[in-house]
CSV table of C-alpha atoms in Angstrom, one decimal:
chain,number,residue,atom,x,y,z
M,4,MET,CA,94.9,180.1,119.6
M,5,THR,CA,97.2,182.8,118.5
M,6,GLU,CA,97.1,186.0,119.6
M,7,THR,CA,93.7,188.0,118.3
M,8,PRO,CA,94.5,190.3,115.3
M,9,GLN,CA,91.7,193.6,114.6
M,10,TYR,CA,90.4,191.9,111.7
M,11,ASN,CA,91.8,189.3,108.7
M,12,VAL,CA,91.6,191.3,105.4
M,13,GLY,CA,89.6,189.4,102.6
M,14,PHE,CA,86.3,187.1,103.0
M,15,LYS,CA,87.3,184.1,104.1
M,16,GLU,CA,88.9,183.4,107.0
M,17,ASN,CA,86.4,185.3,109.8
M,18,TRP,CA,83.6,185.2,111.5
M,19,TYR,CA,79.9,185.3,109.6
M,20,PRO,CA,76.6,184.9,112.0
M,21,ILE,CA,74.5,182.4,111.2
M,22,ILE,CA,71.2,182.9,113.2
M,23,TYR,CA,69.9,183.8,116.7
M,24,SER,CA,70.5,180.8,119.2
M,25,ASN,CA,67.2,180.5,120.1
M,26,TYR,CA,66.2,179.8,116.9
M,27,ILE,CA,67.6,175.9,117.2
M,28,SER,CA,67.2,173.0,119.6
M,29,PRO,CA,67.6,169.5,120.1
M,30,ASN,CA,64.8,169.0,118.2
M,31,LYS,CA,64.5,171.9,115.9
M,32,HIS,CA,67.0,172.7,112.9
M,33,TYR,CA,67.5,175.5,111.2
M,34,ILE,CA,68.2,176.5,107.1
M,35,THR,CA,70.0,179.0,105.3
M,36,LYS,CA,72.8,179.9,102.9
M,37,ILE,CA,75.8,181.7,103.6
M,38,TRP,CA,77.6,183.1,100.6
M,39,GLY,CA,75.3,180.9,98.0
M,40,GLU,CA,76.2,177.7,100.2
M,41,PRO,CA,73.4,176.0,101.7
M,42,VAL,CA,73.7,175.3,105.5
M,43,VAL,CA,71.8,173.5,108.0
M,44,ALA,CA,72.0,174.0,111.8
M,45,PHE,CA,71.3,172.4,115.1
M,46,ARG,CA,71.7,171.8,118.8
M,47,ASP,CA,74.0,167.7,119.8
M,48,SER,CA,73.0,166.3,122.2
M,49,GLN,CA,75.6,168.7,124.8
M,50,ASN,CA,72.9,171.3,123.1
M,51,ASN,CA,76.5,172.7,121.3
M,52,ALA,CA,75.3,174.6,118.5
M,53,VAL,CA,76.6,172.7,115.2
M,54,CYS,CA,76.6,173.9,111.5
M,55,LEU,CA,76.9,171.0,108.3
M,56,GLN,CA,76.6,171.9,104.7
M,57,ASP,CA,73.1,171.4,103.8
M,58,LEU,CA,73.8,168.4,101.2
M,59,CYS,CA,73.5,164.8,101.4
M,60,PRO,CA,76.7,163.2,100.1
M,61,ASP,CA,75.1,160.4,98.2
M,62,SER,CA,72.1,162.6,96.7
M,63,LYS,CA,72.8,166.2,97.2
M,64,THR,CA,69.3,165.6,98.9
M,65,PRO,CA,68.5,168.4,101.8
M,66,LEU,CA,69.4,167.3,105.3
M,67,SER,CA,67.6,169.1,106.2
M,68,ARG,CA,64.7,167.0,105.1
M,69,GLY,CA,65.2,164.4,108.0
M,70,ILE,CA,65.0,164.2,111.5
M,71,ILE,CA,67.3,165.6,114.5
M,72,LYS,CA,67.8,161.8,116.3
M,73,ASN,CA,69.8,161.8,119.2
M,74,GLY,CA,72.2,164.8,118.3
M,75,SER,CA,72.5,164.2,115.1
M,76,ILE,CA,70.7,163.8,111.6
M,77,GLN,CA,68.7,161.0,110.2
M,78,LEU,CA,67.6,161.0,106.4
M,79,GLY,CA,66.5,158.0,105.2
M,80,GLN,CA,68.2,154.9,106.7
M,81,TRP,CA,71.7,157.1,106.2
M,82,VAL,CA,72.1,158.8,110.0
M,83,VAL,CA,75.0,162.0,109.9
M,84,SER,CA,76.8,162.9,113.0
M,85,THR,CA,78.4,166.6,114.3
M,86,ASP,CA,81.1,166.0,112.3
M,87,GLY,CA,79.6,165.4,108.9
M,88,THR,CA,80.4,161.8,109.3
M,89,CYS,CA,78.2,159.4,107.6
M,90,GLU,CA,77.5,155.8,109.7
M,91,GLY,CA,78.0,153.2,107.7
M,92,ARG,CA,79.8,154.7,104.6
M,93,ASP,CA,83.0,156.2,103.7
M,94,GLN,CA,81.3,159.7,102.5
M,95,LYS,CA,82.0,163.2,104.6
M,96,VAL,CA,79.5,166.0,104.8
M,97,LYS,CA,81.1,169.1,104.8
M,98,HIS,CA,81.4,170.7,108.6
M,99,TYR,CA,82.0,174.1,109.7
M,100,ARG,CA,83.1,175.2,113.2
M,101,THR,CA,80.4,177.1,114.9
M,102,GLY,CA,80.7,179.0,118.3
M,103,GLU,CA,78.2,181.1,120.1
M,104,SER,CA,78.0,184.3,121.9
M,105,GLN,CA,75.8,186.5,122.6
M,106,GLY,CA,72.9,184.4,121.5
M,107,ILE,CA,73.9,184.3,117.9
M,108,VAL,CA,75.5,181.7,116.0
M,109,PHE,CA,78.4,182.2,114.7
M,110,ILE,CA,80.4,180.0,111.4
M,111,TRP,CA,84.2,180.7,111.0
M,112,TRP,CA,84.5,180.8,107.2
M,113,GLY,CA,87.8,179.3,106.1
M,114,THR,CA,90.1,176.8,106.5
M,115,GLY,CA,92.8,178.3,108.5
M,116,GLU,CA,93.4,178.4,111.9
M,117,ILE,CA,90.7,179.8,114.1
M,118,ASN,CA,92.8,182.8,115.2
M,119,GLN,CA,90.0,185.3,116.6
M,120,LYS,CA,87.8,185.9,119.4
M,121,LEU,CA,84.0,185.1,119.1
M,122,PRO,CA,81.9,188.9,118.4
M,123,THR,CA,81.1,190.5,121.7
M,124,TYR,CA,79.7,193.5,122.4
M,125,PRO,CA,79.5,195.9,125.8
M,126,GLU,CA,75.7,196.4,125.3
M,127,TYR,CA,74.5,193.0,126.2
M,128,THR,CA,75.8,192.9,129.4
M,129,ASN,CA,75.0,195.8,130.2
M,130,PRO,CA,71.5,196.2,132.5
M,131,GLU,CA,70.7,199.5,131.4
M,132,TYR,CA,69.9,198.3,127.9
M,133,ARG,CA,66.7,196.4,126.7
M,134,LEU,CA,67.5,194.3,123.7
M,135,GLY,CA,64.9,193.2,121.3
M,136,ASN,CA,65.5,190.7,117.6
M,137,TYR,CA,64.3,191.0,114.4
M,138,ILE,CA,65.1,189.2,111.0
M,139,MET,CA,64.6,190.6,107.5
M,140,ASP,CA,65.3,189.6,103.8
M,141,VAL,CA,66.3,192.0,100.8
M,142,ASP,CA,66.5,191.4,97.8
M,143,VAL,CA,70.2,193.6,97.0
M,144,ASN,CA,73.4,193.0,96.8
M,145,TYR,CA,74.7,193.6,100.5
M,146,ILE,CA,77.5,195.6,99.5
M,147,PHE,CA,74.2,198.5,98.5
M,148,HIS,CA,72.8,197.3,101.9
M,149,LEU,CA,76.0,198.5,104.0
M,150,SER,CA,76.2,201.9,101.8
M,151,ASN,CA,72.9,202.6,103.1
M,152,LEU,CA,73.4,201.6,106.7
M,153,LEU,CA,76.9,204.3,106.5
M,154,ASP,CA,75.4,206.8,105.0
M,155,PRO,CA,74.7,209.1,107.9
M,156,VAL,CA,72.7,211.6,106.5
M,157,HIS,CA,69.9,209.0,105.5
M,158,TYR,CA,69.2,208.5,109.0
M,159,HIS,CA,67.6,212.5,108.7
M,160,LEU,CA,66.3,212.5,105.7
M,161,LEU,CA,64.8,209.2,105.0
M,162,HIS,CA,63.8,208.1,108.1
M,163,ASP,CA,63.0,212.3,109.5
M,164,GLY,CA,62.0,211.1,113.0
M,165,ALA,CA,62.5,207.7,113.7
M,166,ILE,CA,64.8,207.5,115.3
M,167,PRO,CA,64.3,210.3,118.5
M,168,ASN,CA,65.5,214.0,117.7
M,169,VAL,CA,67.0,213.0,114.2
M,170,THR,CA,64.6,214.5,111.8
M,171,LYS,CA,64.6,217.0,108.5
M,172,ASP,CA,64.4,220.2,110.1
M,173,ASN,CA,68.0,219.4,112.2
M,174,TYR,CA,70.1,218.2,109.6
M,175,GLY,CA,73.3,220.1,109.2
M,176,ARG,CA,77.0,219.4,108.3
M,177,LEU,CA,78.5,216.4,109.9
M,178,LYS,CA,82.1,216.8,111.7
M,179,PRO,CA,83.4,213.0,111.4
M,180,VAL,CA,86.4,211.9,114.0
M,181,VAL,CA,88.0,208.2,113.2
M,182,ILE,CA,87.8,206.7,116.1
M,183,ASP,CA,90.5,202.8,116.9
M,184,ASP,CA,88.5,200.2,119.0
M,185,GLY,CA,90.9,197.8,117.5
M,186,CYS,CA,88.5,195.6,116.5
M,187,SER,CA,86.2,198.0,113.7
M,188,ILE,CA,87.3,197.7,110.1
M,189,LEU,CA,86.0,201.6,109.8
M,190,ARG,CA,84.7,203.4,112.9
M,191,TYR,CA,83.9,206.9,112.5
M,192,LYS,CA,81.5,209.2,115.3
M,193,PHE,CA,79.7,212.1,113.7
M,194,THR,CA,78.5,215.4,115.5
M,195,ASN,CA,76.0,218.1,113.7
M,196,PRO,CA,77.2,221.0,115.6
M,197,GLU,CA,75.4,223.4,112.9
M,198,LYS,CA,71.7,222.4,113.8
M,199,ASN,CA,71.2,219.1,116.5
M,200,PRO,CA,75.0,220.0,118.3
M,201,ASP,CA,74.3,217.2,121.2
M,202,THR,CA,73.3,214.1,118.7
M,203,SER,CA,76.1,212.0,117.8
M,204,PHE,CA,76.0,209.3,115.3
M,205,ASP,CA,78.6,206.2,115.8
M,206,LEU,CA,78.8,204.4,113.0
M,207,ALA,CA,81.2,201.3,113.0
M,208,PHE,CA,81.7,198.0,110.2
M,209,SER,CA,83.0,195.3,111.2
M,210,PRO,CA,84.0,191.2,110.9
M,211,GLY,CA,81.4,189.3,109.2
M,212,LEU,CA,79.5,192.5,107.5
M,213,THR,CA,78.6,193.5,110.5
M,214,TRP,CA,76.8,197.5,111.2
M,215,THR,CA,76.4,198.8,114.3
M,216,LEU,CA,75.3,202.4,115.0
M,217,ARG,CA,75.2,204.2,118.2
M,218,LYS,CA,72.8,207.4,118.9
M,219,GLY,CA,74.4,209.2,121.9
M,220,LYS,CA,74.7,212.8,123.6
M,221,VAL,CA,77.3,214.8,123.2
M,222,SER,CA,76.8,216.4,126.5
M,223,ASP,CA,76.7,213.0,129.4
M,224,GLY,CA,78.4,210.7,126.9
M,225,SER,CA,75.1,208.6,127.4
M,226,VAL,CA,73.6,206.6,124.4
M,227,LEU,CA,70.1,206.5,123.0
M,228,VAL,CA,69.6,204.0,121.3
M,229,ILE,CA,72.0,201.3,119.5
M,230,GLN,CA,71.3,199.2,116.1
M,231,GLN,CA,73.0,196.5,114.7
M,232,GLY,CA,72.6,194.7,111.6
M,233,PHE,CA,74.3,190.9,111.5
M,234,HIS,CA,74.2,190.1,107.8
M,235,VAL,CA,74.3,187.0,105.8
M,236,PRO,CA,75.2,187.1,102.4
M,237,MET,CA,72.7,183.9,100.6
M,238,SER,CA,73.3,185.0,97.1
M,239,PRO,CA,74.5,187.4,95.0
M,240,ASN,CA,71.3,188.9,94.7
M,241,ARG,CA,69.7,188.6,98.6
M,242,ILE,CA,70.8,188.7,101.7
M,243,ARG,CA,69.0,188.0,105.7
M,244,VAL,CA,69.9,190.6,108.4
M,245,LEU,CA,69.2,189.6,111.5
M,246,TRP,CA,68.4,193.3,113.4
M,247,ARG,CA,69.0,194.1,117.1
M,248,MET,CA,67.9,197.5,118.3
M,249,TYR,CA,68.9,197.6,122.4
M,250,LEU,CA,67.1,200.5,124.3
M,251,SER,CA,68.1,202.7,127.2
M,252,LYS,CA,65.9,201.9,130.6
M,253,ILE,CA,67.4,205.1,132.1
M,254,GLN,CA,66.5,207.4,129.2
M,255,ILE,CA,63.4,205.7,128.0
M,256,PRO,CA,61.6,204.8,131.5
M,257,PRO,CA,58.4,202.8,130.7
M,258,ILE,CA,60.2,200.0,128.5
M,259,HIS,CA,61.2,199.1,132.1
M,260,TYR,CA,58.2,198.2,132.7
M,261,MET,CA,56.5,196.5,130.2
M,262,PRO,CA,56.0,193.2,130.1
M,263,GLU,CA,58.8,191.3,128.1
M,264,TRP,CA,55.9,189.3,125.7
M,265,CYS,CA,54.7,193.3,124.9
M,266,PHE,CA,58.7,194.7,124.5
M,267,ASP,CA,59.1,191.8,121.8
M,268,LEU,CA,56.3,192.2,120.1
M,269,MET,CA,57.0,196.3,120.0
M,270,MET,CA,61.0,195.8,119.1
M,271,LYS,CA,59.9,193.9,116.2
M,272,VAL,CA,57.6,196.2,114.8
M,273,ILE,CA,59.7,199.4,115.3
M,274,LEU,CA,62.0,197.7,113.4
M,275,HIS,CA,60.0,196.6,111.3
M,276,ASN,CA,58.9,200.2,110.3
M,277,ILE,CA,62.8,201.8,109.8
M,278,LEU,CA,63.7,199.0,108.1
M,279,GLY,CA,60.6,198.8,105.7
M,280,GLU,CA,61.8,202.5,104.9
M,281,ASP,CA,65.1,202.0,103.3
M,282,VAL,CA,64.2,198.6,101.6
M,283,ASP,CA,62.5,201.0,98.7
M,284,ILE,CA,65.1,203.2,98.3
M,285,ILE,CA,68.1,200.0,98.7
M,286,LYS,CA,65.9,197.9,96.3
M,287,GLY,CA,65.5,200.7,93.2
M,288,HIS,CA,69.0,202.2,93.9
M,289,PHE,CA,69.9,198.2,93.3
M,290,ASN,CA,68.0,197.3,90.3
M,291,ARG,CA,69.1,201.1,88.4
M,292,SER,CA,72.5,200.3,89.3
M,293,VAL,CA,73.1,196.7,87.6
M,294,LYS,CA,70.7,198.1,85.0
M,295,TYR,CA,72.4,201.5,83.7
M,296,GLY,CA,75.7,200.8,86.1
M,297,ALA,CA,77.3,203.8,88.2
M,298,PRO,CA,80.2,205.0,88.1
M,299,GLU,CA,83.0,205.1,91.2
M,300,VAL,CA,82.4,208.0,93.5
M,301,ASN,CA,85.3,209.9,92.6
M,302,ARG,CA,84.7,213.0,94.4
M,303,PRO,CA,82.7,212.3,97.8
M,304,LEU,CA,80.9,214.8,100.1
M,305,THR,CA,81.8,214.3,103.7
M,306,GLU,CA,79.2,212.2,104.5
M,307,ASP,CA,80.2,209.3,102.4
M,308,THR,CA,83.4,209.1,103.6
M,309,LEU,CA,82.3,205.8,105.4
M,310,VAL,CA,80.9,205.2,101.9
M,311,VAL,CA,83.9,205.4,99.9
M,312,LYS,CA,86.5,203.1,102.8
M,313,LEU,CA,83.5,200.3,102.9
M,314,HIS,CA,83.8,199.9,99.3
M,315,ASP,CA,87.8,200.3,99.6
M,316,TRP,CA,88.0,197.2,101.9
M,317,GLU,CA,85.5,195.0,99.1
M,318,LYS,CA,88.1,196.2,97.1
M,319,GLN,CA,91.3,195.3,99.1
M,320,CYS,CA,89.4,191.7,99.9
M,321,LEU,CA,88.6,190.7,95.7
M,322,ALA,CA,92.5,191.8,95.4
M,323,LYS,CA,93.6,189.0,98.3
M,324,ASP,CA,90.9,186.3,97.5
M,325,GLY,CA,90.3,186.6,94.2
M,326,GLU,CA,86.7,187.1,93.8
M,327,ARG,CA,84.2,186.4,96.1
M,328,PRO,CA,83.5,183.0,97.8
M,329,TRP,CA,80.0,182.4,96.3
M,330,PHE,CA,79.4,178.8,96.5
M,331,GLN,CA,80.2,177.5,92.4
M,332,SER,CA,77.9,174.1,92.2
M,333,ASP,CA,75.8,174.0,89.4
M,334,LEU,CA,72.7,173.5,92.1
M,335,ASP,CA,70.2,176.2,92.7
M,336,ARG,CA,67.9,175.2,95.5
M,337,SER,CA,65.9,177.9,96.1
M,338,GLN,CA,64.7,177.8,99.3
M,339,ASP,CA,61.8,179.7,100.4
M,340,PHE,CA,62.1,180.9,104.1
M,341,PRO,CA,59.1,181.9,106.5
M,342,ILE,CA,59.7,185.8,107.5
M,343,GLU,CA,58.7,187.3,110.7
M,344,TYR,CA,55.6,189.9,110.2
M,345,PRO,CA,56.1,190.0,106.3
M,346,PRO,CA,56.7,193.3,104.6
M,347,GLY,CA,53.3,195.2,103.1
M,348,ASN,CA,51.0,194.1,106.1
M,349,LYS,CA,49.3,198.2,106.5
M,350,THR,CA,46.7,196.8,108.4
M,351,TRP,CA,48.9,195.0,111.3
M,352,MET,CA,51.2,198.7,110.8
M,353,ASN,CA,48.4,201.1,110.7
M,354,ARG,CA,47.0,199.8,114.3
M,355,TYR,CA,50.3,199.8,115.4
M,356,ARG,CA,50.5,203.7,114.9
M,357,LEU,CA,47.2,203.8,116.2
M,358,CYS,CA,48.0,201.8,119.5
M,359,VAL,CA,51.8,204.6,119.5
M,360,SER,CA,49.7,207.5,119.3
M,361,VAL,CA,47.1,206.2,122.6
M,362,ALA,CA,50.4,205.7,123.5
M,363,LYS,CA,51.9,208.8,123.4
M,364,ALA,CA,48.8,211.0,124.8
M,365,ALA,CA,48.5,209.3,127.9
M,366,ALA,CA,52.6,209.6,128.3
M,367,LEU,CA,51.5,213.1,129.1
M,368,LEU,CA,49.3,212.2,131.6
M,369,SER,CA,52.1,210.5,133.3
M,370,VAL,CA,50.7,206.4,132.9
M,371,ALA,CA,52.5,205.9,130.5
M,372,GLY,CA,53.7,202.0,131.8
M,373,VAL,CA,49.6,201.4,132.1
M,374,ALA,CA,49.0,203.3,128.5
M,375,THR,CA,51.8,201.1,126.9
M,376,THR,CA,50.3,197.4,128.3
M,377,LEU,CA,47.0,198.3,126.6
M,378,CYS,CA,48.1,199.5,123.9
M,379,SER,CA,50.3,196.4,123.8
M,380,LYS,CA,47.8,194.3,124.7
M,381,PHE,CA,45.0,195.7,121.1
M,382,LEU,CA,47.7,195.1,119.0
M,383,PHE,CA,47.9,191.7,120.4
M,384,TYR,CA,44.1,190.6,120.0
M,385,THR,CA,42.9,192.7,116.7
M,386,THR,CA,46.1,191.1,115.2
M,387,ILE,CA,45.7,187.4,115.6
């Protein structure tokens, strides 16, 4: 493997996230798409992650309809091994070079030599933070979703308090500073010296359509919340996003005492709530842009800097690759995937908000740990 470059320009020859590692096992597979190409992921007999094209080479039947047996997929009378070889036949299924890093399975999307290390993030191994995961499908093009996430203004105006100490009332003109970390495609830190001088937003866009936000304090350099969105482009009008959120146990002491199941449930609800606020805006923007067209931004505001650079990056990729690498096939196999905590369940969300209100009141009486546990149990037993 050659020296690791900053990133490879283009859509291809980069690592792309597929799914969380705990979603696959030696007897449980996972189906998805990347750039429209159907993929099945599972584990071999050595517990290594394996990704194959989810199409039988003969009939184009999904391999995922078969069973995993001895680290291979058996579909009818045929057995497909981990390298895509179909035993007893001269046909072969497409095999993807696969790796795992920090609880996520990655695919190398390209045919060239792997010249990048698997992505790693320091927060994952930092004992100061607790981590929560979530998955959401959004029926928009990936560029629209990333454009929204890379717009620092919307944290104040759209979410208005969903992120601690970030509200409409303390929004002011943002001051950007470029950060060169050697691995991000673009990264900026924004501060708000006029109305919220002690809050900073560190926004980054990395290879594999990965977005990262670090919300911190200017005064001591601490980071309270880290969010990440790993985007899987499933079709031109659909993405799957693997969401992660890290919370600081030092800055938010009650989470240190929460049981794992309770913390996991709480994080799923928080992420669902925050992301749900984005979805309607993004889908409206996407649908109207497709219907009426949208001119390019020629005179961007300071807050548009990252969005403009995101579009510049996509233009560079198109100039190199010629087109986006969507799967070319007359086989349009739509797959409906069960998503955790589907949007629109207002009863479930209202129960969560009630629990949060009770927990906040209890926290004022210095019994936050007990209150959080009780509220979480209430949420659990009233939603099953």
